[in-house]
Short mmCIF file of C-alpha atoms in Angstrom, two decimals:
data_model
loop_
_atom_site.label_atom_id
_atom_site.label_comp_id
_atom_site.label_asym_id
_atom_site.label_seq_id
_atom_site.Cartn_x
_atom_site.Cartn_y
_atom_site.Cartn_z
CA MET A 208 1.47 -33.06 -6.88
CA ASN A 209 4.52 -34.69 -8.18
CA SER A 210 7.55 -32.62 -8.27
CA ASN A 211 10.31 -35.16 -9.03
CA ALA A 212 12.60 -32.64 -10.77
CA VAL A 213 13.36 -33.07 -14.26
CA SER A 214 15.51 -30.62 -15.99
CA GLU A 215 14.15 -28.54 -18.81
CA TYR A 216 14.20 -30.00 -22.06
CA GLY A 217 17.50 -29.79 -23.84
CA ASN A 218 20.37 -31.57 -25.52
CA SER A 219 21.98 -32.72 -22.41
CA THR A 220 19.11 -33.11 -19.96
CA LEU A 221 19.26 -35.39 -17.17
CA LEU A 222 16.63 -36.97 -14.86
CA LEU A 223 17.31 -36.45 -11.16
CA PHE A 224 15.03 -37.65 -8.28
CA ILE A 225 14.88 -35.05 -5.55
CA PRO A 226 12.58 -34.45 -2.52
CA ARG A 227 9.02 -33.24 -3.48
CA ASP A 228 7.80 -29.59 -2.74
CA SER A 229 5.16 -29.04 -0.23
CA PHE A 230 1.64 -28.26 -1.42
CA SER A 231 2.00 -24.82 -0.51
CA ALA A 232 5.59 -24.28 -2.08
CA ALA A 233 4.26 -26.08 -5.32
CA LEU A 234 1.16 -23.83 -5.46
CA THR A 235 3.12 -20.68 -5.05
CA LYS A 236 5.61 -21.57 -7.76
CA ASN A 237 3.08 -22.61 -10.08
CA ILE A 238 0.91 -19.47 -9.50
CA VAL A 239 4.12 -17.05 -9.86
CA ALA A 240 4.73 -18.86 -13.18
CA MET A 241 1.04 -18.42 -14.39
CA LEU A 242 1.15 -14.91 -13.32
CA VAL A 243 4.41 -14.13 -15.21
CA TRP A 244 3.05 -15.94 -18.29
CA LEU A 245 -0.32 -13.97 -18.12
CA ALA A 246 1.60 -10.51 -17.94
CA LEU A 247 3.83 -11.25 -20.74
CA SER A 248 0.93 -12.58 -22.64
CA VAL A 249 -0.96 -9.38 -22.20
CA PHE A 250 1.97 -7.48 -23.52
CA ASN A 251 2.66 -9.67 -26.29
CA CYS A 252 -1.16 -9.69 -27.47
CA SER A 253 -1.16 -5.91 -27.19
CA MET A 254 2.02 -5.55 -29.41
CA VAL A 255 0.39 -8.14 -31.90
CA SER A 256 -2.88 -5.99 -31.98
CA THR A 257 -1.00 -2.74 -32.49
CA PHE A 258 0.91 -4.32 -35.42
CA ARG A 259 -2.26 -5.61 -37.00
CA LYS A 260 -4.25 -2.05 -36.58
CA HIS A 261 -1.79 -0.16 -38.70
CA SER A 262 -0.94 -1.21 -42.15
CA PHE A 263 2.11 0.87 -42.60
CA PHE A 264 3.95 -1.78 -40.13
CA TYR A 265 3.21 -4.32 -42.75
CA GLU A 266 5.45 -2.69 -45.16
CA ASP A 267 8.40 -2.28 -42.86
CA PRO A 268 10.65 -5.50 -42.72
CA ARG A 269 11.87 -4.47 -39.18
CA TYR A 270 8.45 -4.53 -37.62
CA ILE A 271 7.49 -7.74 -39.49
CA MET A 272 10.66 -9.54 -38.16
CA PHE A 273 9.90 -8.05 -34.71
CA ILE A 274 6.30 -9.16 -34.50
CA CYS A 275 7.44 -12.67 -35.77
CA MET A 276 9.71 -12.78 -32.91
CA VAL A 277 6.88 -11.70 -30.50
CA ILE A 278 4.62 -14.56 -31.71
CA ASN A 279 7.56 -17.03 -31.47
CA ASP A 280 8.24 -15.95 -27.93
CA ALA A 281 4.68 -16.11 -26.93
CA VAL A 282 4.40 -19.85 -28.16
CA GLN A 283 7.56 -20.64 -26.65
CA LEU A 284 6.51 -19.21 -23.22
CA THR A 285 3.22 -20.73 -23.22
CA LEU A 286 4.55 -24.20 -24.05
CA VAL A 287 7.42 -24.12 -21.56
CA THR A 288 5.06 -22.72 -18.75
CA ALA A 289 2.39 -25.56 -19.71
CA LEU A 290 5.26 -28.14 -19.45
CA TYR A 291 6.19 -26.71 -16.20
CA VAL A 292 2.81 -26.92 -14.63
CA VAL A 293 2.00 -30.27 -16.16
CA SER A 294 5.26 -31.49 -14.37
CA TYR A 295 3.52 -31.00 -11.18
CA ALA A 296 0.10 -32.06 -12.30
CA PHE A 297 1.07 -35.27 -13.83
CA SER A 298 4.08 -37.53 -13.42
CA LYS A 299 3.77 -39.10 -17.01
CA ILE A 300 1.90 -38.54 -20.29
CA LEU A 301 1.84 -40.60 -23.39
CA ALA A 302 5.10 -40.31 -25.48
CA SER A 303 2.85 -39.66 -28.71
CA ALA A 304 1.20 -36.46 -26.82
CA CYS A 305 4.59 -35.33 -25.64
CA CYS A 306 6.38 -35.40 -29.01
CA PRO A 307 4.54 -32.34 -30.41
CA LEU A 308 4.89 -30.29 -27.49
CA ILE A 309 8.55 -31.06 -27.20
CA MET A 310 9.24 -30.61 -31.05
CA THR A 311 7.31 -27.15 -31.16
CA ALA A 312 9.00 -25.90 -27.96
CA VAL A 313 12.48 -26.81 -29.20
CA THR A 314 11.60 -25.23 -32.66
CA THR A 315 10.55 -22.00 -31.17
CA THR A 316 13.60 -21.92 -28.90
CA ARG A 317 15.96 -22.21 -31.65
CA SER A 318 14.12 -19.75 -33.88
CA THR A 319 14.86 -16.90 -31.57
CA PRO A 320 18.56 -16.28 -32.19
CA LEU A 321 18.05 -16.77 -36.00
CA ILE A 322 15.32 -13.92 -35.93
CA LEU A 323 17.65 -11.83 -33.80
CA ALA A 324 20.44 -12.34 -36.65
CA GLY A 325 18.03 -11.25 -39.23
CA MET A 326 16.95 -8.23 -37.39
CA ALA A 327 20.66 -7.32 -36.71
CA LEU A 328 21.44 -7.49 -40.48
CA GLU A 329 18.42 -5.52 -41.23
CA ARG A 330 19.93 -2.62 -38.82
CA TYR A 331 23.37 -3.18 -40.64
CA ILE A 332 21.73 -2.59 -44.00
CA SER A 333 19.87 0.42 -42.97
CA ILE A 334 22.85 2.17 -41.60
CA CYS A 335 25.72 1.14 -43.83
CA PHE A 336 23.59 1.00 -47.24
CA PRO A 337 20.94 3.47 -46.64
CA LEU A 338 20.70 4.31 -50.26
CA HIS A 339 20.10 0.39 -51.34
CA TYR A 340 18.02 -0.34 -48.26
CA SER A 341 14.53 -0.30 -49.94
CA HIS A 342 15.96 -2.59 -52.69
CA ILE A 343 17.52 -5.10 -50.42
CA CYS A 344 15.11 -5.14 -47.67
CA THR A 345 11.65 -5.91 -48.93
CA VAL A 346 8.68 -7.30 -47.60
CA THR A 347 8.81 -10.46 -50.01
CA ARG A 348 12.51 -11.18 -49.06
CA THR A 349 11.64 -10.77 -45.34
CA MET A 350 8.86 -13.27 -45.58
CA TRP A 351 11.13 -15.81 -47.27
CA ILE A 352 13.91 -15.26 -44.57
CA ILE A 353 11.29 -15.98 -41.91
CA MET A 354 10.22 -19.18 -43.55
CA GLY A 355 13.73 -20.36 -43.90
CA ILE A 356 14.33 -19.62 -40.27
CA PHE A 357 11.40 -21.54 -39.27
CA LEU A 358 12.46 -24.60 -41.56
CA LEU A 359 16.02 -24.54 -40.39
CA SER A 360 14.77 -24.39 -36.80
CA LEU A 361 12.50 -27.33 -37.41
CA THR A 362 15.20 -29.52 -38.79
CA PRO A 363 16.94 -30.68 -35.31
CA PRO A 364 13.83 -31.80 -33.93
CA LEU A 365 12.51 -33.59 -37.19
CA THR A 366 15.80 -35.46 -37.37
CA ASP A 367 15.44 -36.24 -33.79
CA LEU A 368 11.88 -37.81 -34.55
CA PHE A 369 13.14 -39.73 -37.66
CA ILE A 370 16.12 -41.22 -35.61
CA THR A 371 13.77 -42.28 -32.58
CA VAL A 372 11.07 -43.65 -35.02
CA ALA A 373 13.98 -45.82 -36.75
CA LYS A 374 15.44 -47.11 -33.51
CA GLU A 375 12.65 -47.26 -30.94
CA PRO A 376 9.94 -50.08 -31.07
CA PRO A 377 6.58 -48.94 -32.34
CA LEU A 378 5.02 -49.35 -28.72
CA PHE A 379 7.24 -46.69 -27.54
CA PHE A 380 4.87 -43.84 -28.59
CA HIS A 381 2.17 -45.69 -26.72
CA THR A 382 4.14 -45.65 -23.32
CA SER A 383 3.74 -42.99 -20.69
CA ILE A 384 6.83 -40.95 -20.03
CA PHE A 385 7.88 -37.78 -18.15
CA CYS A 386 7.65 -35.12 -20.83
CA ASP A 387 11.39 -34.28 -21.51
CA HIS A 388 13.48 -34.05 -24.55
CA SER A 389 16.04 -36.51 -23.17
CA LEU A 390 13.61 -38.97 -22.24
CA LEU A 391 11.65 -38.75 -25.59
CA PHE A 392 14.52 -38.65 -27.77
CA ARG A 393 16.95 -40.97 -25.75
CA ASP A 394 19.21 -42.27 -28.52
CA SER A 395 22.83 -41.15 -27.83
CA SER A 396 23.37 -40.11 -31.49
CA ILE A 397 20.74 -37.42 -31.21
CA TYR A 398 22.72 -35.80 -28.25
CA TYR A 399 26.01 -35.63 -30.38
CA LYS A 400 24.14 -34.52 -33.37
CA ASN A 401 22.52 -31.70 -31.79
CA CYS A 402 25.90 -30.68 -30.18
CA VAL A 403 27.35 -30.39 -33.53
CA PHE A 404 24.38 -28.39 -34.70
CA ASP A 405 24.32 -26.01 -31.71
CA SER A 406 27.90 -25.26 -32.17
CA VAL A 407 27.79 -24.21 -35.76
CA TYR A 408 24.32 -22.55 -35.32
CA PHE A 409 25.36 -20.48 -32.19
CA SER A 410 28.80 -19.59 -33.91
CA PHE A 411 26.93 -18.35 -36.95
CA VAL A 412 24.75 -16.02 -34.97
CA PHE A 413 27.37 -14.75 -32.55
CA LEU A 414 29.59 -13.83 -35.56
CA THR A 415 26.72 -12.16 -37.35
CA LEU A 416 25.65 -9.88 -34.41
CA LEU A 417 29.64 -9.18 -33.89
CA TYR A 418 30.09 -8.08 -37.38
CA THR A 419 26.91 -6.02 -37.60
CA TYR A 420 27.74 -4.30 -34.49
CA CYS A 421 31.32 -3.46 -35.45
CA LYS A 422 30.43 -2.31 -38.88
CA ILE A 423 27.50 -0.13 -37.30
CA MET A 424 30.09 1.26 -34.85
CA LEU A 425 32.66 1.98 -37.55
CA THR A 426 30.05 3.64 -39.85
CA ALA A 427 28.63 5.91 -37.05
CA ARG A 428 32.10 7.58 -36.99
CA ALA A 429 31.71 8.88 -40.42
CA ALA A 430 30.67 12.63 -40.56
CA SER A 431 27.82 12.11 -43.08
CA THR A 432 26.28 9.39 -40.90
CA ASP A 433 23.28 10.33 -38.69
CA GLN A 434 24.96 9.91 -35.31
CA VAL A 435 21.49 9.48 -33.35
CA LEU A 436 20.29 6.93 -35.65
CA ALA A 437 23.42 5.05 -35.74
CA LYS A 438 23.85 5.08 -32.04
CA LYS A 439 20.28 3.55 -31.54
CA ALA A 440 21.02 1.00 -34.12
CA ARG A 441 24.20 -0.03 -32.35
CA ASN A 442 22.62 -0.05 -29.07
CA THR A 443 19.82 -2.33 -30.52
CA VAL A 444 22.37 -4.84 -31.92
CA PHE A 445 24.20 -4.81 -28.43
CA LEU A 446 20.92 -5.67 -26.79
CA HIS A 447 20.29 -8.28 -29.44
CA GLY A 448 23.65 -9.91 -28.40
CA VAL A 449 22.67 -9.73 -24.84
CA GLN A 450 19.45 -11.45 -25.72
CA LEU A 451 21.36 -14.18 -27.73
CA LEU A 452 23.44 -14.79 -24.43
CA LEU A 453 20.30 -15.36 -22.43
CA CYS A 454 18.81 -17.64 -25.35
CA MET A 455 22.06 -19.67 -25.21
CA LEU A 456 21.32 -20.37 -21.37
CA ALA A 457 18.67 -22.64 -22.62
CA PHE A 458 21.28 -24.86 -24.16
CA VAL A 459 23.96 -24.62 -21.50
CA VAL A 460 21.82 -24.52 -18.08
CA PRO A 461 20.44 -28.09 -18.44
CA SER A 462 24.09 -29.57 -18.48
CA MET A 463 25.01 -27.33 -15.33
CA GLN A 464 21.76 -28.03 -13.45
CA ALA A 465 22.42 -31.66 -12.96
CA PRO A 466 25.85 -31.11 -11.10
CA LEU A 467 24.47 -28.24 -9.07
CA ILE A 468 21.65 -30.35 -7.77
CA GLN A 469 24.10 -33.27 -6.86
CA LEU A 470 26.20 -30.69 -4.83
CA PHE A 471 23.16 -29.12 -3.25
CA PRO A 472 20.64 -31.89 -3.24
CA MET A 473 18.54 -30.05 -0.53
CA TYR A 474 18.00 -27.14 -2.84
CA GLY A 475 17.31 -29.23 -5.94
CA LEU A 476 13.94 -27.88 -6.29
CA GLU A 477 14.81 -24.13 -5.93
CA ILE A 478 17.66 -24.58 -8.57
CA ARG A 479 15.39 -25.98 -11.01
CA TYR A 480 12.57 -22.99 -10.28
CA VAL A 481 15.30 -20.50 -10.54
CA ASN A 482 16.78 -21.94 -13.68
CA PHE A 483 13.29 -22.02 -15.14
CA LEU A 484 12.86 -18.31 -14.54
CA LEU A 485 16.43 -17.44 -15.68
CA VAL A 486 16.37 -19.28 -18.91
CA TYR A 487 12.66 -19.00 -20.09
CA ILE A 488 10.94 -16.14 -18.53
CA ILE A 489 13.68 -13.34 -18.12
CA PRO A 490 14.72 -13.17 -21.76
CA ARG A 491 10.99 -12.83 -22.81
CA PHE A 492 11.21 -9.70 -21.18
CA LEU A 493 13.75 -8.11 -23.58
CA SER A 494 11.64 -8.16 -26.72
CA PRO A 495 9.12 -5.59 -25.31
CA MET A 496 11.77 -3.45 -23.76
CA ILE A 497 13.91 -3.43 -27.05
CA TYR A 498 11.13 -2.67 -29.34
CA GLY A 499 7.88 -1.72 -27.35
CA PHE A 500 9.58 1.03 -25.12
CA ARG A 501 12.80 1.98 -27.19
CA ASP A 502 11.40 2.03 -30.56
CA GLU A 503 9.70 5.60 -30.71
CA LYS A 504 7.40 4.95 -33.71
CA PHE A 505 5.94 1.57 -32.33
CA ARG A 506 5.72 3.25 -28.71
CA LYS A 507 3.54 5.81 -30.10
CA TYR A 508 1.09 3.51 -31.38
CA TRP A 509 1.38 0.85 -28.56
CA LEU A 510 0.43 3.64 -26.06
CA ARG A 511 -2.39 4.61 -28.05
CA TYR A 512 -3.69 1.12 -27.98
CA PHE A 513 -3.59 0.93 -24.24
CA ILE A 514 -5.24 4.32 -23.80
CA SER A 515 -7.98 3.40 -26.12
CA LYS A 516 -8.44 0.11 -24.10
CA ALA A 517 -8.73 2.22 -21.09
CA ARG A 518 -11.33 4.50 -22.56
CA THR A 519 -13.45 1.60 -23.48
CA VAL A 520 -13.43 0.11 -20.11
CA LYS A 521 -14.03 3.22 -18.19
CA PRO A 522 -17.77 3.88 -19.37
CA ALA A 523 -18.39 0.27 -18.25
CA GLY A 524 -17.15 1.08 -14.65
CA HIS A 525 -19.13 4.45 -14.60
CA PHE A 526 -22.21 2.53 -15.58
CA PHE A 527 -22.10 0.14 -12.49
CA GLN A 528 -21.22 2.89 -10.21
CA ASN A 529 -24.24 4.73 -11.07
CA PRO A 530 -27.12 2.12 -11.44
CA GLY A 531 -29.69 4.46 -10.01
CA ARG A 532 -29.15 7.18 -12.75
CA CYS A 533 -29.41 4.68 -15.40
CA SER A 534 -32.72 3.14 -14.07
CA VAL A 535 -34.30 6.53 -13.86
CA HIS A 536 -33.31 7.28 -17.50
CA CYS A 537 -34.44 3.95 -18.72
CA TYR A 538 -37.88 4.33 -17.12
CA ALA A 539 -38.24 7.96 -18.26
CA THR A 540 -37.86 6.70 -21.78
#
């Protein structure tokens, strides 16, 4: 397996050649990555199934945005895990095959903070303007907002592609490269463009979360406000802020990874693996925690989903544990 460490895709990624993993170490890291992906995929699929089985979730903008974030994070996690595993299995792939993978991964990574901002605004309106909530937060408007979020998130990778097509020779997309953002979109203007975009992008999301958190906290002090509901909304926005900080690591860590590996070259592979877990895996755990466990309404139906699955599996196990009884019954009939 080739384990030349390449920092994860990002605006300031850097290719670094460092010692190879042993076969056992590479196998262990990939198995752990796949097991974590599998566990999170089970959680994500169960939440999507819970949402689909109950139509009243379709009429609540809060849960519509939540399930879009779950699907977005599931796609992002799958692509990043696939890119990580592929980096061990193959040293290079065609640039034309790498392009859609990188563009989709970057789009889903950039979508998460914007969805968090939209969910924070929804909580702000529900607490600060409860009488106007049903008129402001409608299903139609929520769907338009989600479409706008994904179009806005798709804009940077699309412009990266247009610049690359304009400046690179046509044969470039038929060459084999290590599938990395900086190696696919290597023009210097792309890096500076994305730096400007990310500064404006994260400033907007951060200010939105800060504003909604402060307004909810101030509104909660009013005597006429439901204190319990306001406290939950405030804690939810606070957790969104923590989740935003973790999302920002995807844009900050790649630039920090290169100097760390230069300082500690013998631990380069371990630094890369820890960054992979810290940046792309840990933030994916927060979505189930914030809504899957903390939200009482969703938790009730989510637990029912698991109980119903357990009940459907139990008879099958009972069947195989008692084959003799079945055979007697079958012959008797």
